[in-house]
C-alpha cells in the first residue's frame, strides 16, 4: 500500500523551478482562501444579519398594522400608506404560500432567511429566487399579506470587490516574486548545466553569478574543474615523457641484440624487448584514455560504427554490424570512442571466433554493445576485469594471444569520461561475453 508521503513525493514537482514556484504560490493561495472564508463567513454574513435584523422591525410594524385594522380593505390602505414611503410593495390579501426559495450557492440568502424566521413568527414564505428582490408572505388577522422590497436593503452591495482586489493584488505580487525568484535560480541552473557537461567530458563556458552562496559554489566548481583538467594534462605529459625516455634505451637494446650472433638466448631477449615496447605503448594509451585531448562533437553514430567495424574487418577480424537503431546525432569524442571500441574488438578477436556490434540511440544516451562467442567472464570477476593490468587467464583463453590487461580498463575510462559506464554480461545470442558501452548523449 502506498503511503501518503510516497504519494506526495510522486505528485510534487521534481525540478528546482517547480518546487520554488510551489513554495512561493502555495502560501499565497492558502492566504487567499483563508481570508476569503473569514470574510464571507464573518464580515459578509455578519453584515447581512445586521441589515436583515433592522428590516425585521419594519416588517413587524407593517404586520401589526394589518392585525389591528377593522377589515381587509382598511388593513390594505393603512399598510400601503406606511409601506410605500419605506420602499415596500405590498398586497393584501394573497394566496397562502409556505417554505423558503433560494439557490444552493446563495450564502447570504441562507443567513437572511434564518434571521427573518427567528424574529417574525407569522412569516410563512421567504422567496429569494430573484437575486434582486425579496418576497415575503406573512399570516395576518386579515389574511395572507405579501411584502416585496429590494434585496440591497438586507445584503451588502458589491461584496466581490474586496475579493477581486485581493486576488488581483496577490496575482501581481506572485508574478513579481516569481520573476525575481527565476532570476535568482538561473545561476544555479547554469551551474548544474556546466557540471553535467563536465561529467560527460565536455567543457562549457561558465561564469559565477547570482547570490553570494551561488557564486561561492560556482567558484569552487571552476577550481575543481581546473584541478582535474590540470591533473589529467600533467599525467598525460609525464607518461608521454616516460614513454619517450624508455624508447631510447629500448632502441639501443634492439641495436645491440641485432649485432649479437643468433641464438635462442638472443631471440628470447628480443621477444622481451618487443613485449616491453608493447607495455610502454599500452600504458601511454591508458593514460590518454580519459584525457580531454579532443573536443566532443556531434557525430552520426551509425556512420561512425560502420566505419569502425569496416576497419576491424580489414584488419582480419570476424566482426558483423547488426541491429543499429541510431536515428540522429550523438555528441562524443570520436577518437576516444574509436580507441575504446578497437580495444573491445581486439579482445573479442583474441578470445573468440566472431563478434557482433549493435547500437541504440535514445533521448539521453548512446548504447554500443559488443558480443562474442568466446568463453566469457564469470559474473564474480566482472569488477576485477575492469581494473587496469588485470588478466583473467583462467576465464579467457591464454593461448590465443597476449595482452597487458588494459582493453576493458581503457573502454571503462572512455565511458566514464563521457558520463556513462561499461557493463559486462553474458551474450544471449552468441553465448560469450557481452560488453555494453554507455555514453551520455
mmCIF file of N, CA and C in Angstrom, residues 16-122:
data_model
loop_
_atom_site.group_PDB
_atom_site.id
_atom_site.type_symbol
_atom_site.label_atom_id
_atom_site.label_comp_id
_atom_site.label_asym_id
_atom_site.label_seq_id
_atom_site.Cartn_x
_atom_site.Cartn_y
_atom_site.Cartn_z
ATOM 1 N N UNK A 16 13.791 22.287 -9.785
ATOM 2 C CA UNK A 16 14.004 23.390 -8.850
ATOM 3 C C UNK A 16 12.997 24.508 -9.093
ATOM 4 N N UNK A 17 12.729 24.810 -10.365
ATOM 5 C CA UNK A 17 11.767 25.856 -10.680
ATOM 6 C C UNK A 17 10.384 25.490 -10.150
ATOM 7 N N UNK A 18 9.963 24.245 -10.367
ATOM 8 C CA UNK A 18 8.646 23.822 -9.921
ATOM 9 C C UNK A 18 8.500 23.873 -8.408
ATOM 10 N N UNK A 19 9.508 23.410 -7.688
ATOM 11 C CA UNK A 19 9.437 23.429 -6.227
ATOM 12 C C UNK A 19 9.481 24.851 -5.684
ATOM 13 N N UNK A 20 10.320 25.703 -6.292
ATOM 14 C CA UNK A 20 10.377 27.093 -5.846
ATOM 15 C C UNK A 20 9.052 27.797 -6.098
ATOM 16 N N UNK A 21 8.451 27.529 -7.258
ATOM 17 C CA UNK A 21 7.158 28.139 -7.559
ATOM 18 C C UNK A 21 6.085 27.652 -6.586
ATOM 19 N N UNK A 22 6.127 26.373 -6.227
ATOM 20 C CA UNK A 22 5.154 25.848 -5.276
ATOM 21 C C UNK A 22 5.336 26.488 -3.903
ATOM 22 N N UNK A 23 6.597 26.639 -3.472
ATOM 23 C CA UNK A 23 6.873 27.280 -2.186
ATOM 24 C C UNK A 23 6.382 28.724 -2.190
ATOM 25 N N UNK A 24 6.454 29.372 -3.332
ATOM 26 C CA UNK A 24 6.039 30.764 -3.442
ATOM 27 C C UNK A 24 4.533 30.905 -3.569
ATOM 28 N N UNK A 25 3.912 30.086 -4.402
ATOM 29 C CA UNK A 25 2.496 30.264 -4.727
ATOM 30 C C UNK A 25 1.585 29.634 -3.669
ATOM 31 N N UNK A 26 1.984 28.497 -3.100
ATOM 32 C CA UNK A 26 1.108 27.804 -2.154
ATOM 33 C C UNK A 26 0.726 28.667 -0.953
ATOM 34 N N UNK A 27 1.663 29.369 -0.289
ATOM 35 C CA UNK A 27 1.230 30.230 0.828
ATOM 36 C C UNK A 27 0.280 31.337 0.390
ATOM 37 N N UNK A 28 0.500 31.892 -0.821
ATOM 38 C CA UNK A 28 -0.392 32.953 -1.299
ATOM 39 C C UNK A 28 -1.799 32.413 -1.516
ATOM 40 N N UNK A 29 -1.905 31.235 -2.104
ATOM 41 C CA UNK A 29 -3.222 30.637 -2.351
ATOM 42 C C UNK A 29 -3.922 30.317 -1.031
ATOM 43 N N UNK A 30 -3.176 29.742 -0.088
ATOM 44 C CA UNK A 30 -3.776 29.414 1.213
ATOM 45 C C UNK A 30 -4.238 30.681 1.920
ATOM 46 N N UNK A 31 -3.422 31.741 1.862
ATOM 47 C CA UNK A 31 -3.810 33.002 2.486
ATOM 48 C C UNK A 31 -5.073 33.574 1.844
ATOM 49 N N UNK A 32 -5.152 33.500 0.512
ATOM 50 C CA UNK A 32 -6.341 33.990 -0.175
ATOM 51 C C UNK A 32 -7.576 33.202 0.261
ATOM 52 N N UNK A 33 -7.459 31.895 0.366
ATOM 53 C CA UNK A 33 -8.601 31.080 0.764
ATOM 54 C C UNK A 33 -9.033 31.377 2.192
ATOM 55 N N UNK A 34 -8.063 31.497 3.092
ATOM 56 C CA UNK A 34 -8.406 31.766 4.490
ATOM 57 C C UNK A 34 -9.096 33.122 4.627
ATOM 58 N N UNK A 35 -8.531 34.141 3.973
ATOM 59 C CA UNK A 35 -9.129 35.476 4.050
ATOM 60 C C UNK A 35 -10.523 35.476 3.428
ATOM 61 N N UNK A 36 -10.684 34.767 2.322
ATOM 62 C CA UNK A 36 -11.992 34.719 1.669
ATOM 63 C C UNK A 36 -13.027 34.053 2.567
ATOM 64 N N UNK A 37 -12.670 32.930 3.190
ATOM 65 C CA UNK A 37 -13.614 32.231 4.057
ATOM 66 C C UNK A 37 -13.973 33.089 5.262
ATOM 67 N N UNK A 38 -12.959 33.704 5.863
ATOM 68 C CA UNK A 38 -13.228 34.551 7.029
ATOM 69 C C UNK A 38 -14.111 35.731 6.645
ATOM 70 N N UNK A 39 -13.829 36.326 5.491
ATOM 71 C CA UNK A 39 -14.614 37.475 5.049
ATOM 72 C C UNK A 39 -16.063 37.078 4.761
ATOM 73 N N UNK A 40 -16.256 35.959 4.080
ATOM 74 C CA UNK A 40 -17.607 35.541 3.729
ATOM 75 C C UNK A 40 -18.396 35.104 4.957
ATOM 76 N N UNK A 41 -17.757 34.352 5.836
ATOM 77 C CA UNK A 41 -18.485 33.784 6.967
ATOM 78 C C UNK A 41 -18.698 34.778 8.102
ATOM 79 N N UNK A 42 -17.778 35.691 8.310
ATOM 80 C CA UNK A 42 -17.875 36.594 9.449
ATOM 81 C C UNK A 42 -18.324 38.004 9.039
ATOM 82 N N UNK A 43 -17.525 38.636 8.192
ATOM 83 C CA UNK A 43 -17.855 40.011 7.846
ATOM 84 C C UNK A 43 -19.091 40.085 6.948
ATOM 85 N N UNK A 44 -19.077 39.389 5.836
ATOM 86 C CA UNK A 44 -20.176 39.473 4.880
ATOM 87 C C UNK A 44 -21.466 38.918 5.481
ATOM 88 N N UNK A 45 -21.383 37.740 6.070
ATOM 89 C CA UNK A 45 -22.568 37.141 6.669
ATOM 90 C C UNK A 45 -23.044 37.938 7.884
ATOM 91 N N UNK A 46 -22.091 38.464 8.667
ATOM 92 C CA UNK A 46 -22.479 39.277 9.827
ATOM 93 C C UNK A 46 -23.172 40.568 9.430
ATOM 94 N N UNK A 47 -22.646 41.214 8.363
ATOM 95 C CA UNK A 47 -23.293 42.440 7.893
ATOM 96 C C UNK A 47 -24.692 42.154 7.371
ATOM 97 N N UNK A 48 -24.857 41.021 6.691
ATOM 98 C CA UNK A 48 -26.181 40.648 6.186
ATOM 99 C C UNK A 48 -27.157 40.419 7.348
ATOM 100 N N UNK A 49 -26.703 39.763 8.390
ATOM 101 C CA UNK A 49 -27.575 39.524 9.545
ATOM 102 C C UNK A 49 -27.988 40.846 10.209
ATOM 103 N N UNK A 50 -27.038 41.752 10.310
ATOM 104 C CA UNK A 50 -27.337 43.023 10.957
ATOM 105 C C UNK A 50 -28.353 43.838 10.149
ATOM 106 N N UNK A 51 -28.181 43.888 8.831
ATOM 107 C CA UNK A 51 -29.123 44.624 7.986
ATOM 108 C C UNK A 51 -30.495 43.965 7.973
ATOM 109 N N UNK A 52 -30.514 42.644 7.962
ATOM 110 C CA UNK A 52 -31.799 41.932 7.988
ATOM 111 C C UNK A 52 -32.511 42.143 9.315
ATOM 112 N N UNK A 53 -31.742 42.195 10.407
ATOM 113 C CA UNK A 53 -32.338 42.428 11.725
ATOM 114 C C UNK A 53 -33.037 43.779 11.777
ATOM 115 N N UNK A 54 -32.419 44.794 11.166
ATOM 116 C CA UNK A 54 -33.060 46.110 11.120
ATOM 117 C C UNK A 54 -34.337 46.075 10.301
ATOM 118 N N UNK A 55 -34.356 45.313 9.239
ATOM 119 C CA UNK A 55 -35.535 45.221 8.383
ATOM 120 C C UNK A 55 -36.683 44.508 9.093
ATOM 121 N N UNK A 56 -36.402 43.599 10.025
ATOM 122 C CA UNK A 56 -37.479 42.869 10.702
ATOM 123 C C UNK A 56 -38.368 43.798 11.526
ATOM 124 N N UNK A 57 -37.794 44.888 12.029
ATOM 125 C CA UNK A 57 -38.618 45.823 12.803
ATOM 126 C C UNK A 57 -39.672 46.491 11.915
ATOM 127 N N UNK A 58 -39.292 46.867 10.712
ATOM 128 C CA UNK A 58 -40.247 47.492 9.806
ATOM 129 C C UNK A 58 -41.321 46.491 9.366
ATOM 130 N N UNK A 59 -40.869 45.244 9.071
ATOM 131 C CA UNK A 59 -41.835 44.227 8.648
ATOM 132 C C UNK A 59 -42.804 43.906 9.785
ATOM 133 N N UNK A 60 -42.299 43.808 10.991
ATOM 134 C CA UNK A 60 -43.185 43.524 12.136
ATOM 135 C C UNK A 60 -44.180 44.666 12.366
ATOM 136 N N UNK A 61 -43.752 45.894 12.162
ATOM 137 C CA UNK A 61 -44.660 47.028 12.336
ATOM 138 C C UNK A 61 -45.769 46.995 11.294
ATOM 139 N N UNK A 62 -45.428 46.672 10.037
ATOM 140 C CA UNK A 62 -46.447 46.584 8.993
ATOM 141 C C UNK A 62 -47.421 45.444 9.305
ATOM 142 N N UNK A 63 -46.910 44.327 9.823
ATOM 143 C CA UNK A 63 -47.795 43.205 10.172
ATOM 144 C C UNK A 63 -48.736 43.585 11.313
ATOM 145 N N UNK A 64 -48.244 44.385 12.253
ATOM 146 C CA UNK A 64 -49.115 44.811 13.359
ATOM 147 C C UNK A 64 -50.220 45.753 12.887
ATOM 148 N N UNK A 65 -49.934 46.615 11.895
ATOM 149 C CA UNK A 65 -50.959 47.482 11.340
ATOM 150 C C UNK A 65 -52.073 46.666 10.702
ATOM 151 N N UNK A 66 -51.687 45.589 9.979
ATOM 152 C CA UNK A 66 -52.703 44.754 9.351
ATOM 153 C C UNK A 66 -53.527 44.014 10.392
ATOM 154 N N UNK A 67 -52.908 43.580 11.475
ATOM 155 C CA UNK A 67 -53.631 42.847 12.515
ATOM 156 C C UNK A 67 -54.622 43.750 13.259
ATOM 157 N N UNK A 68 -54.319 45.009 13.414
ATOM 158 C CA UNK A 68 -55.164 45.911 14.195
ATOM 159 C C UNK A 68 -56.239 46.601 13.346
ATOM 160 N N UNK A 69 -56.245 46.386 12.046
ATOM 161 C CA UNK A 69 -57.255 47.009 11.179
ATOM 162 C C UNK A 69 -58.609 46.317 11.339
ATOM 163 N N UNK A 70 -59.711 47.071 10.985
ATOM 164 C CA UNK A 70 -61.060 46.542 11.162
ATOM 165 C C UNK A 70 -61.398 45.482 10.125
ATOM 166 N N UNK A 71 -60.959 45.680 8.887
ATOM 167 C CA UNK A 71 -61.276 44.724 7.829
ATOM 168 C C UNK A 71 -60.115 44.712 6.833
ATOM 169 N N UNK A 72 -60.147 43.799 5.871
ATOM 170 C CA UNK A 72 -59.034 43.703 4.922
ATOM 171 C C UNK A 72 -58.818 44.968 4.099
ATOM 172 N N UNK A 73 -59.886 45.676 3.726
ATOM 173 C CA UNK A 73 -59.681 46.887 2.926
ATOM 174 C C UNK A 73 -59.022 47.980 3.734
ATOM 175 N N UNK A 74 -59.446 48.166 4.993
ATOM 176 C CA UNK A 74 -58.789 49.155 5.836
ATOM 177 C C UNK A 74 -57.334 48.745 6.103
ATOM 178 N N UNK A 75 -57.102 47.446 6.296
ATOM 179 C CA UNK A 75 -55.727 46.969 6.542
ATOM 180 C C UNK A 75 -54.834 47.256 5.347
ATOM 181 N N UNK A 76 -55.367 47.013 4.130
ATOM 182 C CA UNK A 76 -54.559 47.259 2.940
ATOM 183 C C UNK A 76 -54.242 48.738 2.800
ATOM 184 N N UNK A 77 -55.215 49.610 3.095
ATOM 185 C CA UNK A 77 -54.970 51.054 2.966
ATOM 186 C C UNK A 77 -53.977 51.540 3.996
ATOM 187 N N UNK A 78 -54.119 51.113 5.246
ATOM 188 C CA UNK A 78 -53.208 51.574 6.297
ATOM 189 C C UNK A 78 -51.777 51.065 6.055
ATOM 190 N N UNK A 79 -51.681 49.796 5.693
ATOM 191 C CA UNK A 79 -50.340 49.237 5.465
ATOM 192 C C UNK A 79 -49.686 49.879 4.245
ATOM 193 N N UNK A 80 -50.436 50.109 3.177
ATOM 194 C CA UNK A 80 -49.858 50.698 1.963
ATOM 195 C C UNK A 80 -49.383 52.135 2.231
ATOM 196 N N UNK A 81 -50.116 52.867 3.062
ATOM 197 C CA UNK A 81 -49.732 54.245 3.351
ATOM 198 C C UNK A 81 -48.377 54.313 4.049
ATOM 199 N N UNK A 82 -48.087 53.307 4.827
ATOM 200 C CA UNK A 82 -46.785 53.283 5.519
ATOM 201 C C UNK A 82 -45.720 52.557 4.692
ATOM 202 N N UNK A 83 -46.110 51.511 3.973
ATOM 203 C CA UNK A 83 -45.138 50.659 3.268
ATOM 204 C C UNK A 83 -44.496 51.379 2.085
ATOM 205 N N UNK A 84 -45.263 52.156 1.337
ATOM 206 C CA UNK A 84 -44.705 52.808 0.143
ATOM 207 C C UNK A 84 -43.590 53.765 0.508
ATOM 208 N N UNK A 85 -43.748 54.679 1.504
ATOM 209 C CA UNK A 85 -42.612 55.535 1.873
ATOM 210 C C UNK A 85 -41.391 54.755 2.367
ATOM 211 N N UNK A 86 -41.623 53.576 2.936
ATOM 212 C CA UNK A 86 -40.488 52.759 3.412
ATOM 213 C C UNK A 86 -39.867 51.916 2.317
ATOM 214 N N UNK A 87 -40.406 51.951 1.106
ATOM 215 C CA UNK A 87 -39.814 51.217 -0.015
ATOM 216 C C UNK A 87 -40.354 49.816 -0.175
ATOM 217 N N UNK A 88 -41.542 49.520 0.347
ATOM 218 C CA UNK A 88 -42.142 48.194 0.229
ATOM 219 C C UNK A 88 -43.220 48.208 -0.856
ATOM 220 N N UNK A 89 -43.395 47.069 -1.490
ATOM 221 C CA UNK A 89 -44.558 46.792 -2.321
ATOM 222 C C UNK A 89 -45.377 45.726 -1.603
ATOM 223 N N UNK A 90 -46.679 46.032 -1.393
ATOM 224 C CA UNK A 90 -47.490 45.103 -0.600
ATOM 225 C C UNK A 90 -48.753 44.723 -1.350
ATOM 226 N N UNK A 91 -49.304 43.570 -0.955
ATOM 227 C CA UNK A 91 -50.567 43.085 -1.495
ATOM 228 C C UNK A 91 -51.302 42.347 -0.401
ATOM 229 N N UNK A 92 -52.584 42.646 -0.237
ATOM 230 C CA UNK A 92 -53.405 42.047 0.822
ATOM 231 C C UNK A 92 -54.840 41.999 0.350
ATOM 232 N N UNK A 93 -55.472 40.835 0.374
ATOM 233 C CA UNK A 93 -54.916 39.510 0.712
ATOM 234 C C UNK A 93 -54.317 38.843 -0.528
ATOM 235 N N UNK A 94 -53.497 37.782 -0.305
ATOM 236 C CA UNK A 94 -52.884 36.995 -1.377
ATOM 237 C C UNK A 94 -53.046 35.516 -1.045
ATOM 238 N N UNK A 95 -52.679 34.673 -1.994
ATOM 239 C CA UNK A 95 -52.735 33.221 -1.754
ATOM 240 C C UNK A 95 -51.678 32.824 -0.727
ATOM 241 N N UNK A 96 -52.026 31.917 0.111
ATOM 242 C CA UNK A 96 -51.102 31.458 1.149
ATOM 243 C C UNK A 96 -49.979 30.622 0.543
ATOM 244 N N UNK A 97 -48.741 30.896 0.967
ATOM 245 C CA UNK A 97 -47.564 30.138 0.500
ATOM 246 C C UNK A 97 -46.654 29.856 1.695
ATOM 247 N N UNK A 98 -45.899 28.771 1.583
ATOM 248 C CA UNK A 98 -45.003 28.387 2.671
ATOM 249 C C UNK A 98 -43.652 27.934 2.100
ATOM 250 N N UNK A 99 -42.647 27.998 2.958
ATOM 251 C CA UNK A 99 -41.325 27.492 2.581
ATOM 252 C C UNK A 99 -40.299 28.586 2.373
ATOM 253 N N UNK A 100 -39.132 28.142 1.869
ATOM 254 C CA UNK A 100 -38.011 29.053 1.578
ATOM 255 C C UNK A 100 -37.480 28.719 0.196
ATOM 256 N N UNK A 101 -37.392 29.723 -0.643
ATOM 257 C CA UNK A 101 -36.897 29.541 -2.002
ATOM 258 C C UNK A 101 -35.599 30.335 -2.178
ATOM 259 N N UNK A 102 -34.516 29.624 -2.464
ATOM 260 C CA UNK A 102 -33.219 30.257 -2.721
ATOM 261 C C UNK A 102 -32.316 29.265 -3.437
ATOM 262 N N UNK A 103 -31.294 29.777 -4.091
ATOM 263 C CA UNK A 103 -30.327 28.904 -4.767
ATOM 264 C C UNK A 103 -29.363 28.301 -3.751
ATOM 265 N N UNK A 104 -28.715 27.199 -4.144
ATOM 266 C CA UNK A 104 -27.829 26.493 -3.224
ATOM 267 C C UNK A 104 -26.595 27.327 -2.877
ATOM 268 N N UNK A 105 -26.119 28.126 -3.827
ATOM 269 C CA UNK A 105 -24.902 28.916 -3.611
ATOM 270 C C UNK A 105 -25.181 30.290 -2.996
ATOM 271 N N UNK A 106 -26.429 30.568 -2.662
ATOM 272 C CA UNK A 106 -26.791 31.869 -2.079
ATOM 273 C C UNK A 106 -26.494 31.850 -0.581
ATOM 274 N N UNK A 107 -25.223 32.153 -0.227
ATOM 275 C CA UNK A 107 -24.812 32.094 1.171
ATOM 276 C C UNK A 107 -25.474 33.190 1.992
ATOM 277 N N UNK A 108 -25.528 34.404 1.438
ATOM 278 C CA UNK A 108 -26.170 35.487 2.177
ATOM 279 C C UNK A 108 -27.667 35.240 2.340
ATOM 280 N N UNK A 109 -28.309 34.592 1.368
ATOM 281 C CA UNK A 109 -29.726 34.285 1.474
ATOM 282 C C UNK A 109 -30.029 33.337 2.606
ATOM 283 N N UNK A 110 -29.121 32.408 2.880
ATOM 284 C CA UNK A 110 -29.340 31.487 3.996
ATOM 285 C C UNK A 110 -29.373 32.232 5.322
ATOM 286 N N UNK A 111 -28.384 33.149 5.493
ATOM 287 C CA UNK A 111 -28.368 33.943 6.726
ATOM 288 C C UNK A 111 -29.585 34.854 6.811
ATOM 289 N N UNK A 112 -29.992 35.421 5.689
ATOM 290 C CA UNK A 112 -31.142 36.316 5.657
ATOM 291 C C UNK A 112 -32.422 35.583 6.055
ATOM 292 N N UNK A 113 -32.654 34.411 5.486
ATOM 293 C CA UNK A 113 -33.857 33.649 5.796
ATOM 294 C C UNK A 113 -33.878 33.212 7.259
ATOM 295 N N UNK A 114 -32.716 32.864 7.791
ATOM 296 C CA UNK A 114 -32.647 32.436 9.189
ATOM 297 C C UNK A 114 -33.044 33.570 10.130
ATOM 298 N N UNK A 115 -32.530 34.763 9.889
ATOM 299 C CA UNK A 115 -32.849 35.905 10.755
ATOM 300 C C UNK A 115 -34.324 36.286 10.645
ATOM 301 N N UNK A 116 -34.869 36.291 9.445
ATOM 302 C CA UNK A 116 -36.274 36.648 9.265
ATOM 303 C C UNK A 116 -37.189 35.685 10.002
ATOM 304 N N UNK A 117 -36.927 34.394 9.913
ATOM 305 C CA UNK A 117 -37.790 33.409 10.573
ATOM 306 C C UNK A 117 -37.608 33.434 12.088
ATOM 307 N N UNK A 118 -36.420 33.794 12.560
ATOM 308 C CA UNK A 118 -36.205 33.845 14.012
ATOM 309 C C UNK A 118 -36.977 35.006 14.660
ATOM 310 N N UNK A 119 -37.172 36.123 13.940
ATOM 311 C CA UNK A 119 -37.740 37.325 14.560
ATOM 312 C C UNK A 119 -39.140 37.657 14.067
ATOM 313 N N UNK A 120 -39.667 36.957 13.071
ATOM 314 C CA UNK A 120 -41.025 37.193 12.600
ATOM 315 C C UNK A 120 -41.768 35.865 12.671
ATOM 316 N N UNK A 121 -42.583 35.710 13.685
ATOM 317 C CA UNK A 121 -43.245 34.421 13.923
ATOM 318 C C UNK A 121 -44.296 34.122 12.879
ATOM 319 N N UNK A 122 -44.936 35.156 12.286
ATOM 320 C CA UNK A 122 -46.023 34.939 11.340
ATOM 321 C C UNK A 122 -45.541 34.778 9.904
#
